[in-house]
């Protein structure tokens, strides 16, 4: 296994030695071996990065749309040249199976970045409202704090949008999966963007994340992660009335109506719930099935889950890799241990490899909609199946959540669309509609504030000004 050691931050267009000699070790969750490290950044490192971003802001904000678009296109080419290495590093530091890492962990952010290169070159047009000229301007210096489960996509969704809008950025990637972000920094070095438009400081949330969230020269904080941390970031930013964009937790419902294609709905639903070992905020972890199909759906889900091969992320046969850390494994096991529903697949006694942070793909039936299994974000390969009697009851169960990030509905087109419109959630897939990386992404309720991706994501990093004439 290749070792990857990084001892510098990316600040002001160059790799800069960290202010402290402290390091954060990076573990392979399959072998449980440390194979790399990054600097444990400090508040002073953040100060340097924010100062660099502030110094670069006026020049980048005043650059023409064509210049910003061309710069992001160069960055896209530099990232694309590293696609295989990105997938490999994600496999090492997160445990995503290589096939999925290539398609999703490397492929999706490339699509998103290409989209932002186009949007940068074609910004929103000025608007005339009576005697007012309405213009869109960059929000300023952005602090971006990203999670470990999609370590490049979540970064690009923020950094690409912010740069396209004319903002400059200070990024803190997750300390669990920081090495992928260094490949992005390498791409910035190759793409030769203006110094200071993108800066990166690695470190922990309580030190580097807190320093970014509370920094007086950061105009907007964009965070993806847990709802608990989102609240803390909101409080820190509120002290100076800074704008906050949050993409937080989810407990999405997959609604299988009476007239649905049950076989397809269950197969796709299980795959969605177990994507990235269930470590996906949009995962459909609650499968709601009409009583007329319930027994069939439970049997199909259990059989499908049993077909998921668990093991080495670099083995082509593997469909489910390890969880990201020992702590995450124990957290997920705790939910399974406390569950009172009927276990139909997996569980704590199911066989898994002797090494690695594995939890077997697990399915529970007859889940109480108000129970912990149905209410809390588990963030592991655990699916809950819940029966319902009619469309109204399905909607009530689906909306019985503090979250509202994603979901799905299966049934005849008009009926499924009618149910989808009633779900209090930011995105709904009808009959297997594919993910659209240019559509707005974000949540209702405690799933967040604001939107990412596409034109709506770019708008999060802009201010709107009215000029009266």
Short mmCIF file of C-alpha atoms in Angstrom, two decimals:
data_model
loop_
_atom_site.label_atom_id
_atom_site.label_comp_id
_atom_site.label_asym_id
_atom_site.label_seq_id
_atom_site.Cartn_x
_atom_site.Cartn_y
_atom_site.Cartn_z
CA UNK A 1 0.00 0.00 0.00
CA UNK A 2 1.35 3.39 -1.04
CA UNK A 3 2.06 5.87 1.75
CA UNK A 4 0.96 9.47 1.23
CA UNK A 5 2.46 12.10 3.49
CA UNK A 6 1.57 15.78 3.16
CA UNK A 7 3.09 18.41 5.44
CA UNK A 8 1.91 21.68 3.89
CA UNK A 9 -1.24 23.72 3.40
CA UNK A 10 -2.17 25.36 0.10
CA UNK A 11 -2.22 29.13 0.75
CA UNK A 12 -1.79 32.04 -1.61
CA UNK A 13 -1.10 29.89 -4.66
CA UNK A 14 1.66 27.76 -3.12
CA UNK A 15 2.20 24.89 -0.73
CA UNK A 16 3.15 26.52 2.57
CA UNK A 17 4.68 24.72 5.58
CA UNK A 18 2.18 24.28 8.39
CA UNK A 19 2.61 26.52 11.39
CA UNK A 20 2.64 23.54 13.74
CA UNK A 21 4.43 20.22 13.54
CA UNK A 22 1.31 18.41 14.70
CA UNK A 23 -0.13 15.90 12.27
CA UNK A 24 -3.34 13.99 11.63
CA UNK A 25 -2.89 10.36 10.67
CA UNK A 26 -4.95 8.94 7.80
CA UNK A 27 -6.12 5.33 8.17
CA UNK A 28 -7.15 2.81 5.54
CA UNK A 29 -10.52 1.58 6.87
CA UNK A 30 -10.08 -1.82 5.20
CA UNK A 31 -6.59 -2.70 6.44
CA UNK A 32 -6.87 -0.51 9.57
CA UNK A 33 -3.33 0.69 8.85
CA UNK A 34 -2.11 4.28 8.83
CA UNK A 35 -0.87 5.08 5.35
CA UNK A 36 -0.58 8.87 5.41
CA UNK A 37 -0.75 12.08 7.34
CA UNK A 38 -1.61 15.75 6.88
CA UNK A 39 -0.96 18.85 9.01
CA UNK A 40 -3.13 19.56 12.01
CA UNK A 41 -3.81 23.18 11.11
CA UNK A 42 -4.10 26.03 13.58
CA UNK A 43 -6.09 29.24 13.84
CA UNK A 44 -2.99 31.09 12.61
CA UNK A 45 -2.93 28.92 9.49
CA UNK A 46 -6.55 29.93 8.91
CA UNK A 47 -5.65 33.60 9.38
CA UNK A 48 -2.99 33.31 6.67
CA UNK A 49 -5.41 31.57 4.31
CA UNK A 50 -8.19 34.09 4.88
CA UNK A 51 -5.76 36.98 4.36
CA UNK A 52 -4.68 35.43 1.06
CA UNK A 53 -8.29 34.98 -0.01
CA UNK A 54 -9.13 38.56 0.96
CA UNK A 55 -6.14 39.93 -0.96
CA UNK A 56 -7.17 37.98 -4.07
CA UNK A 57 -10.85 38.84 -3.91
CA UNK A 58 -11.00 42.16 -5.74
CA UNK A 59 -9.02 40.89 -8.69
CA UNK A 60 -11.00 37.67 -9.04
CA UNK A 61 -14.35 39.38 -8.50
CA UNK A 62 -13.57 41.90 -11.25
CA UNK A 63 -12.30 39.26 -13.71
CA UNK A 64 -14.47 38.89 -16.79
CA UNK A 65 -16.85 35.92 -17.07
CA UNK A 66 -14.72 34.61 -19.93
CA UNK A 67 -11.60 34.71 -17.75
CA UNK A 68 -13.26 32.90 -14.87
CA UNK A 69 -14.78 30.32 -17.19
CA UNK A 70 -11.43 29.67 -18.87
CA UNK A 71 -9.70 29.31 -15.50
CA UNK A 72 -12.25 26.76 -14.29
CA UNK A 73 -11.94 24.88 -17.58
CA UNK A 74 -8.18 24.62 -17.01
CA UNK A 75 -8.88 23.35 -13.51
CA UNK A 76 -11.33 20.80 -14.89
CA UNK A 77 -8.70 19.44 -17.26
CA UNK A 78 -6.15 19.21 -14.46
CA UNK A 79 -8.60 17.34 -12.21
CA UNK A 80 -9.65 15.03 -15.06
CA UNK A 81 -6.02 14.06 -15.60
CA UNK A 82 -6.00 12.82 -11.99
CA UNK A 83 -9.29 10.90 -12.13
CA UNK A 84 -7.76 7.44 -11.70
CA UNK A 85 -5.59 8.62 -8.81
CA UNK A 86 -8.61 10.29 -7.19
CA UNK A 87 -10.56 7.02 -7.32
CA UNK A 88 -7.59 5.13 -5.90
CA UNK A 89 -7.06 7.53 -2.99
CA UNK A 90 -10.77 7.55 -2.17
CA UNK A 91 -10.62 3.75 -2.12
CA UNK A 92 -7.71 3.89 0.30
CA UNK A 93 -8.90 6.58 2.71
CA UNK A 94 -12.66 5.94 2.61
CA UNK A 95 -13.05 2.35 1.43
CA UNK A 96 -15.39 3.02 -1.50
CA UNK A 97 -15.25 0.10 -3.96
CA UNK A 98 -13.09 1.11 -6.92
CA UNK A 99 -15.82 0.81 -9.55
CA UNK A 100 -18.08 3.15 -7.59
CA UNK A 101 -15.18 5.45 -6.75
CA UNK A 102 -14.39 5.90 -10.45
CA UNK A 103 -17.99 6.57 -11.45
CA UNK A 104 -19.19 8.61 -8.48
CA UNK A 105 -16.30 9.84 -6.34
CA UNK A 106 -14.22 10.95 -9.36
CA UNK A 107 -16.74 11.13 -12.21
CA UNK A 108 -19.50 13.17 -10.56
CA UNK A 109 -17.31 16.09 -9.41
CA UNK A 110 -15.83 16.33 -12.90
CA UNK A 111 -19.34 16.76 -14.30
CA UNK A 112 -20.17 19.37 -11.67
CA UNK A 113 -16.93 21.28 -12.26
CA UNK A 114 -17.49 21.34 -16.03
CA UNK A 115 -20.94 22.77 -15.37
CA UNK A 116 -19.54 25.55 -13.22
CA UNK A 117 -16.96 26.42 -15.86
CA UNK A 118 -19.88 27.00 -18.25
CA UNK A 119 -21.90 28.96 -15.69
CA UNK A 120 -18.91 31.14 -14.85
CA UNK A 121 -18.68 32.18 -18.49
CA UNK A 122 -22.42 32.91 -18.65
CA UNK A 123 -23.38 34.71 -15.43
CA UNK A 124 -26.93 35.83 -14.61
CA UNK A 125 -27.95 38.81 -16.71
CA UNK A 126 -28.65 42.18 -15.13
CA UNK A 127 -32.36 42.88 -14.71
CA UNK A 128 -34.39 46.07 -15.06
CA UNK A 129 -37.22 46.54 -12.56
CA UNK A 130 -38.76 49.96 -13.01
CA UNK A 131 -36.01 52.50 -12.39
CA UNK A 132 -33.73 49.89 -10.77
CA UNK A 133 -30.84 48.00 -12.29
CA UNK A 134 -30.55 44.67 -10.42
CA UNK A 135 -27.07 43.13 -10.50
CA UNK A 136 -25.49 39.99 -9.07
CA UNK A 137 -22.19 40.33 -7.22
CA UNK A 138 -19.81 37.89 -5.47
CA UNK A 139 -20.57 37.38 -1.78
CA UNK A 140 -16.89 37.71 -0.78
CA UNK A 141 -14.53 35.33 0.99
CA UNK A 142 -16.08 31.89 1.43
CA UNK A 143 -15.22 29.42 4.16
CA UNK A 144 -16.00 25.90 2.92
CA UNK A 145 -16.10 23.01 5.41
CA UNK A 146 -16.70 19.61 3.85
CA UNK A 147 -17.42 16.02 5.02
CA UNK A 148 -15.65 12.72 4.53
CA UNK A 149 -18.22 10.65 2.65
CA UNK A 150 -17.79 12.26 -0.80
CA UNK A 151 -14.41 13.94 -0.34
CA UNK A 152 -14.10 15.52 -3.81
CA UNK A 153 -17.71 15.97 -4.88
CA UNK A 154 -18.67 17.92 -1.76
CA UNK A 155 -15.58 20.11 -2.19
CA UNK A 156 -16.20 20.82 -5.87
CA UNK A 157 -19.88 21.57 -5.25
CA UNK A 158 -18.77 24.46 -3.03
CA UNK A 159 -15.45 25.54 -4.49
CA UNK A 160 -16.59 25.37 -8.12
CA UNK A 161 -19.73 27.38 -7.43
CA UNK A 162 -17.94 29.97 -5.28
CA UNK A 163 -15.19 30.56 -7.84
CA UNK A 164 -17.71 30.72 -10.69
CA UNK A 165 -19.58 33.39 -8.73
CA UNK A 166 -16.40 35.44 -8.30
CA UNK A 167 -15.71 34.56 -4.67
CA UNK A 168 -12.44 33.39 -3.18
CA UNK A 169 -12.29 30.34 -0.92
CA UNK A 170 -10.71 28.86 2.18
CA UNK A 171 -11.39 25.12 2.36
CA UNK A 172 -11.19 22.75 5.31
CA UNK A 173 -11.62 19.17 4.10
CA UNK A 174 -12.55 16.40 6.51
CA UNK A 175 -9.71 15.11 8.63
CA UNK A 176 -10.86 11.53 7.90
CA UNK A 177 -10.42 11.85 4.11
CA UNK A 178 -8.10 14.82 3.49
CA UNK A 179 -5.77 13.28 0.91
CA UNK A 180 -8.25 13.54 -1.97
CA UNK A 181 -8.38 17.31 -1.42
CA UNK A 182 -4.61 17.48 -1.89
CA UNK A 183 -5.08 16.10 -5.40
CA UNK A 184 -7.39 19.07 -6.02
CA UNK A 185 -4.72 21.43 -4.68
CA UNK A 186 -2.23 19.81 -7.06
CA UNK A 187 -4.68 20.47 -9.88
CA UNK A 188 -4.93 24.13 -8.85
CA UNK A 189 -1.14 24.39 -9.00
CA UNK A 190 -1.15 22.97 -12.53
CA UNK A 191 -4.12 25.06 -13.72
CA UNK A 192 -2.37 28.30 -12.68
CA UNK A 193 -5.33 30.16 -11.23
CA UNK A 194 -4.58 33.51 -9.58
CA UNK A 195 -2.82 33.16 -6.24
CA UNK A 196 -5.17 33.20 -3.28
CA UNK A 197 -8.45 32.46 -5.05
CA UNK A 198 -8.35 28.96 -3.54
CA UNK A 199 -6.73 28.11 -0.22
CA UNK A 200 -6.80 24.93 1.85
CA UNK A 201 -6.02 24.30 5.50
CA UNK A 202 -6.32 20.78 6.90
CA UNK A 203 -7.16 20.12 10.51
CA UNK A 204 -9.91 19.28 12.96
CA UNK A 205 -13.34 20.82 13.21
CA UNK A 206 -12.92 22.24 16.72
CA UNK A 207 -9.74 24.07 15.65
CA UNK A 208 -9.69 24.83 11.92
CA UNK A 209 -13.44 24.56 11.32
CA UNK A 210 -14.23 26.81 14.27
CA UNK A 211 -11.60 29.34 13.18
CA UNK A 212 -13.15 29.54 9.71
CA UNK A 213 -16.74 29.72 10.95
CA UNK A 214 -15.95 32.52 13.39
CA UNK A 215 -13.44 34.47 11.32
CA UNK A 216 -14.40 38.15 10.96
CA UNK A 217 -13.10 38.28 7.38
CA UNK A 218 -15.12 35.30 6.12
CA UNK A 219 -18.28 36.59 4.47
CA UNK A 220 -20.07 33.28 3.92
CA UNK A 221 -19.69 29.84 5.49
CA UNK A 222 -20.75 26.81 3.44
CA UNK A 223 -20.90 23.59 5.45
CA UNK A 224 -21.89 20.01 4.71
CA UNK A 225 -22.06 17.54 7.57
CA UNK A 226 -24.04 16.67 10.66
CA UNK A 227 -26.98 18.71 11.88
CA UNK A 228 -25.31 19.07 15.29
CA UNK A 229 -22.21 20.69 13.77
CA UNK A 230 -24.39 22.77 11.46
CA UNK A 231 -26.05 24.34 14.47
CA UNK A 232 -22.65 25.20 15.99
CA UNK A 233 -21.47 26.80 12.76
CA UNK A 234 -24.68 28.80 12.52
CA UNK A 235 -24.16 30.14 16.03
CA UNK A 236 -20.56 31.11 15.28
CA UNK A 237 -21.52 32.91 12.08
CA UNK A 238 -24.52 34.58 13.73
CA UNK A 239 -22.26 36.61 16.02
CA UNK A 240 -21.16 38.67 13.00
CA UNK A 241 -24.35 38.20 10.92
CA UNK A 242 -22.50 36.20 8.26
CA UNK A 243 -24.41 34.24 5.65
CA UNK A 244 -24.49 30.47 6.15
CA UNK A 245 -25.31 27.70 3.67
CA UNK A 246 -25.89 24.28 5.22
CA UNK A 247 -26.36 20.80 3.75
CA UNK A 248 -27.03 18.52 6.68
CA UNK A 249 -28.55 15.15 7.55
CA UNK A 250 -31.26 13.07 5.95
CA UNK A 251 -33.64 10.20 6.58
CA UNK A 252 -35.17 9.84 3.15
CA UNK A 253 -38.29 7.81 2.39
CA UNK A 254 -38.65 5.50 -0.61
CA UNK A 255 -42.42 5.21 -1.17
CA UNK A 256 -43.64 2.15 -3.08
CA UNK A 257 -47.29 2.74 -4.01
CA UNK A 258 -49.95 0.13 -4.70
CA UNK A 259 -49.50 0.34 -8.50
CA UNK A 260 -45.67 0.40 -8.48
CA UNK A 261 -43.24 -1.97 -10.17
CA UNK A 262 -42.31 -3.55 -6.86
CA UNK A 263 -39.35 -5.59 -8.09
CA UNK A 264 -37.64 -2.57 -9.62
CA UNK A 265 -38.54 -0.26 -6.72
CA UNK A 266 -37.05 -2.62 -4.15
CA UNK A 267 -33.90 -3.43 -6.13
CA UNK A 268 -33.13 0.22 -6.85
CA UNK A 269 -34.17 1.22 -3.34
CA UNK A 270 -31.79 -1.22 -1.65
CA UNK A 271 -28.98 -0.07 -3.94
CA UNK A 272 -29.62 3.55 -3.04
CA UNK A 273 -29.75 2.80 0.69
CA UNK A 274 -26.43 0.94 0.57
CA UNK A 275 -24.54 3.27 -1.78
CA UNK A 276 -21.13 4.12 -0.33
CA UNK A 277 -21.84 1.62 2.47
CA UNK A 278 -24.89 3.66 3.44
CA UNK A 279 -22.71 6.70 4.14
CA UNK A 280 -24.79 9.00 1.94
CA UNK A 281 -26.94 11.84 3.26
CA UNK A 282 -29.58 11.28 0.56
CA UNK A 283 -29.83 7.51 1.11
CA UNK A 284 -33.38 6.14 1.01
CA UNK A 285 -33.08 4.45 4.37
CA UNK A 286 -36.85 4.16 4.96
CA UNK A 287 -38.70 1.94 2.47
CA UNK A 288 -42.44 2.54 2.74
CA UNK A 289 -44.45 -0.20 1.02
CA UNK A 290 -48.19 -0.57 0.40
CA UNK A 291 -49.57 -3.46 2.43
CA UNK A 292 -50.63 -5.35 -0.70
CA UNK A 293 -46.94 -5.69 -1.68
CA UNK A 294 -45.37 -5.64 1.77
CA UNK A 295 -44.44 -9.29 2.25
CA UNK A 296 -43.09 -9.51 -1.30
CA UNK A 297 -41.02 -6.36 -0.80
CA UNK A 298 -39.55 -7.59 2.48
CA UNK A 299 -38.52 -10.87 0.87
CA UNK A 300 -37.03 -9.11 -2.14
CA UNK A 301 -35.12 -6.61 0.01
CA UNK A 302 -33.64 -9.35 2.18
CA UNK A 303 -32.60 -11.37 -0.88
CA UNK A 304 -31.09 -8.30 -2.57
CA UNK A 305 -29.14 -7.32 0.54
CA UNK A 306 -27.76 -10.84 0.88
CA UNK A 307 -26.30 -10.49 -2.63
CA UNK A 308 -24.06 -7.57 -1.66
CA UNK A 309 -20.49 -8.85 -1.48
CA UNK A 310 -18.60 -7.25 1.41
CA UNK A 311 -14.83 -6.92 1.27
CA UNK A 312 -11.71 -5.33 -0.19
CA UNK A 313 -12.57 -2.08 -2.04
CA UNK A 314 -10.03 -2.99 -4.73
CA UNK A 315 -11.56 -6.41 -5.41
CA UNK A 316 -13.86 -6.11 -8.48
CA UNK A 317 -16.37 -8.43 -6.81
CA UNK A 318 -16.89 -6.10 -3.83
CA UNK A 319 -20.13 -4.14 -3.72
CA UNK A 320 -19.94 -2.93 -0.12
CA UNK A 321 -16.74 -1.59 1.41
CA UNK A 322 -15.97 -0.80 5.06
CA UNK A 323 -17.31 2.13 7.00
CA UNK A 324 -15.03 5.13 7.25
CA UNK A 325 -13.74 4.59 10.78
CA UNK A 326 -13.92 2.42 13.85
CA UNK A 327 -16.08 5.05 15.53
CA UNK A 328 -18.55 5.00 12.64
CA UNK A 329 -18.71 1.21 12.73
CA UNK A 330 -19.49 1.19 16.44
CA UNK A 331 -22.11 3.90 15.99
CA UNK A 332 -23.93 1.87 13.33
CA UNK A 333 -23.63 -1.34 15.32
CA UNK A 334 -25.23 0.49 18.24
CA UNK A 335 -28.34 1.27 16.20
CA UNK A 336 -28.60 -2.38 15.12
CA UNK A 337 -28.14 -3.64 18.68
CA UNK A 338 -30.86 -1.33 20.05
CA UNK A 339 -33.36 -2.09 17.27
CA UNK A 340 -36.61 -3.79 18.26
CA UNK A 341 -37.90 -4.40 14.72
CA UNK A 342 -37.79 -7.74 12.84
CA UNK A 343 -34.35 -8.49 11.43
CA UNK A 344 -34.61 -10.04 7.95
CA UNK A 345 -31.05 -9.65 6.63
CA UNK A 346 -27.59 -8.97 8.03
CA UNK A 347 -27.30 -7.88 11.62
CA UNK A 348 -24.48 -8.08 14.13
CA UNK A 349 -23.93 -11.81 13.74
CA UNK A 350 -23.72 -11.80 9.94
CA UNK A 351 -20.27 -12.75 8.58
CA UNK A 352 -17.93 -9.93 7.57
CA UNK A 353 -14.17 -9.84 6.89
CA UNK A 354 -11.97 -10.24 9.94
CA UNK A 355 -10.22 -6.95 9.29
CA UNK A 356 -11.71 -3.58 8.46
CA UNK A 357 -14.56 -1.48 9.80
CA UNK A 358 -17.36 -3.60 8.36
CA UNK A 359 -21.06 -3.83 9.07
CA UNK A 360 -23.05 -6.37 7.07
CA UNK A 361 -25.85 -5.04 4.84
CA UNK A 362 -28.81 -5.09 7.20
CA UNK A 363 -32.58 -4.95 6.66
CA UNK A 364 -35.28 -4.56 9.29
CA UNK A 365 -39.02 -5.09 8.67
CA UNK A 366 -42.07 -4.01 10.68
CA UNK A 367 -40.27 -0.85 11.76
CA UNK A 368 -42.23 1.56 13.97
CA UNK A 369 -42.29 4.95 12.13
CA UNK A 370 -41.59 6.71 15.43
CA UNK A 371 -38.71 4.47 16.50
CA UNK A 372 -35.03 5.36 16.52
CA UNK A 373 -34.45 3.20 13.43
CA UNK A 374 -36.96 5.28 11.46
CA UNK A 375 -36.09 8.68 12.88
CA UNK A 376 -32.31 8.91 13.26
CA UNK A 377 -29.69 9.13 10.50
CA UNK A 378 -27.68 5.93 10.93
CA UNK A 379 -25.14 6.53 8.12
CA UNK A 380 -24.46 2.88 7.48
CA UNK A 381 -25.89 -0.03 5.46
CA UNK A 382 -29.15 -0.32 7.41
CA UNK A 383 -32.58 -0.27 5.74
CA UNK A 384 -35.93 0.03 7.54
CA UNK A 385 -39.12 -1.24 5.88
CA UNK A 386 -42.48 0.22 6.96
CA UNK A 387 -45.99 -0.73 5.72
CA UNK A 388 -48.75 1.75 4.85
CA UNK A 389 -52.40 1.49 3.83
CA UNK A 390 -53.07 4.37 1.43
CA UNK A 391 -51.37 7.37 -0.16
CA UNK A 392 -52.30 9.73 2.67
CA UNK A 393 -50.73 7.45 5.25
CA UNK A 394 -47.61 7.07 3.09
CA UNK A 395 -47.20 10.84 2.90
CA UNK A 396 -47.76 11.20 6.64
CA UNK A 397 -45.10 8.59 7.44
CA UNK A 398 -42.64 10.03 4.92
CA UNK A 399 -43.06 13.54 6.34
CA UNK A 400 -42.77 12.27 9.93
CA UNK A 401 -39.11 13.27 10.16
CA UNK A 402 -37.03 16.19 11.34
CA UNK A 403 -35.16 15.86 8.05
CA UNK A 404 -36.19 16.62 4.47
CA UNK A 405 -33.32 16.10 2.05
CA UNK A 406 -34.36 13.53 -0.56
CA UNK A 407 -36.78 10.73 -1.31
CA UNK A 408 -38.42 8.60 -3.98
CA UNK A 409 -41.88 7.55 -5.14
CA UNK A 410 -42.81 4.57 -7.33
CA UNK A 411 -46.19 4.13 -9.02
CA UNK A 412 -48.20 5.23 -12.04
CA UNK A 413 -46.81 8.52 -13.34
CA UNK A 414 -49.57 10.93 -12.32
CA UNK A 415 -50.15 9.29 -8.95
CA UNK A 416 -46.45 9.13 -8.10
CA UNK A 417 -45.96 12.76 -9.11
CA UNK A 418 -48.90 13.81 -6.95
CA UNK A 419 -47.35 12.06 -3.94
CA UNK A 420 -43.91 13.51 -4.74
CA UNK A 421 -45.34 17.04 -4.64
CA UNK A 422 -46.64 16.39 -1.11
CA UNK A 423 -43.31 15.25 0.34
CA UNK A 424 -41.56 17.89 2.44
CA UNK A 425 -38.12 17.30 1.04
CA UNK A 426 -35.66 19.03 -1.27
CA UNK A 427 -35.53 16.36 -3.98
CA UNK A 428 -37.69 13.42 -5.01
CA UNK A 429 -36.97 10.77 -7.65
CA UNK A 430 -40.07 9.43 -9.41
CA UNK A 431 -39.87 5.89 -10.79
CA UNK A 432 -36.10 5.83 -10.72
CA UNK A 433 -35.42 9.28 -12.15
CA UNK A 434 -31.65 9.71 -12.33
CA UNK A 435 -29.66 12.17 -10.24
CA UNK A 436 -29.28 15.53 -11.98
CA UNK A 437 -26.03 17.32 -11.02
CA UNK A 438 -27.31 20.61 -12.44
CA UNK A 439 -30.60 20.71 -10.51
CA UNK A 440 -30.82 22.42 -7.10
CA UNK A 441 -29.77 20.19 -4.20
CA UNK A 442 -30.59 20.88 -0.57
CA UNK A 443 -33.07 20.24 2.18
CA UNK A 444 -36.14 21.24 4.11
CA UNK A 445 -36.34 21.37 7.90
CA UNK A 446 -33.17 20.21 9.69
CA UNK A 447 -31.59 19.03 6.46
CA UNK A 448 -30.22 22.47 5.83
CA UNK A 449 -30.46 25.98 4.45
CA UNK A 450 -29.80 26.95 0.85
CA UNK A 451 -29.07 24.97 -2.29
CA UNK A 452 -26.05 23.52 -4.08
CA UNK A 453 -25.35 22.54 -7.71
CA UNK A 454 -26.15 24.29 -10.95
CA UNK A 455 -27.36 27.87 -11.21
CA UNK A 456 -29.08 27.67 -7.81
CA UNK A 457 -25.81 26.61 -6.21
CA UNK A 458 -23.95 29.49 -7.82
CA UNK A 459 -26.60 31.93 -6.59
CA UNK A 460 -25.83 30.94 -2.98
CA UNK A 461 -22.44 32.66 -3.38
CA UNK A 462 -23.81 35.93 -4.74
CA UNK A 463 -25.38 39.06 -3.38
CA UNK A 464 -28.11 40.95 -5.23
CA UNK A 465 -27.87 44.73 -5.53
CA UNK A 466 -30.49 47.21 -6.72
CA UNK A 467 -29.14 50.40 -8.35
CA UNK A 468 -31.79 53.11 -8.73
CA UNK A 469 -31.48 55.46 -11.69
#
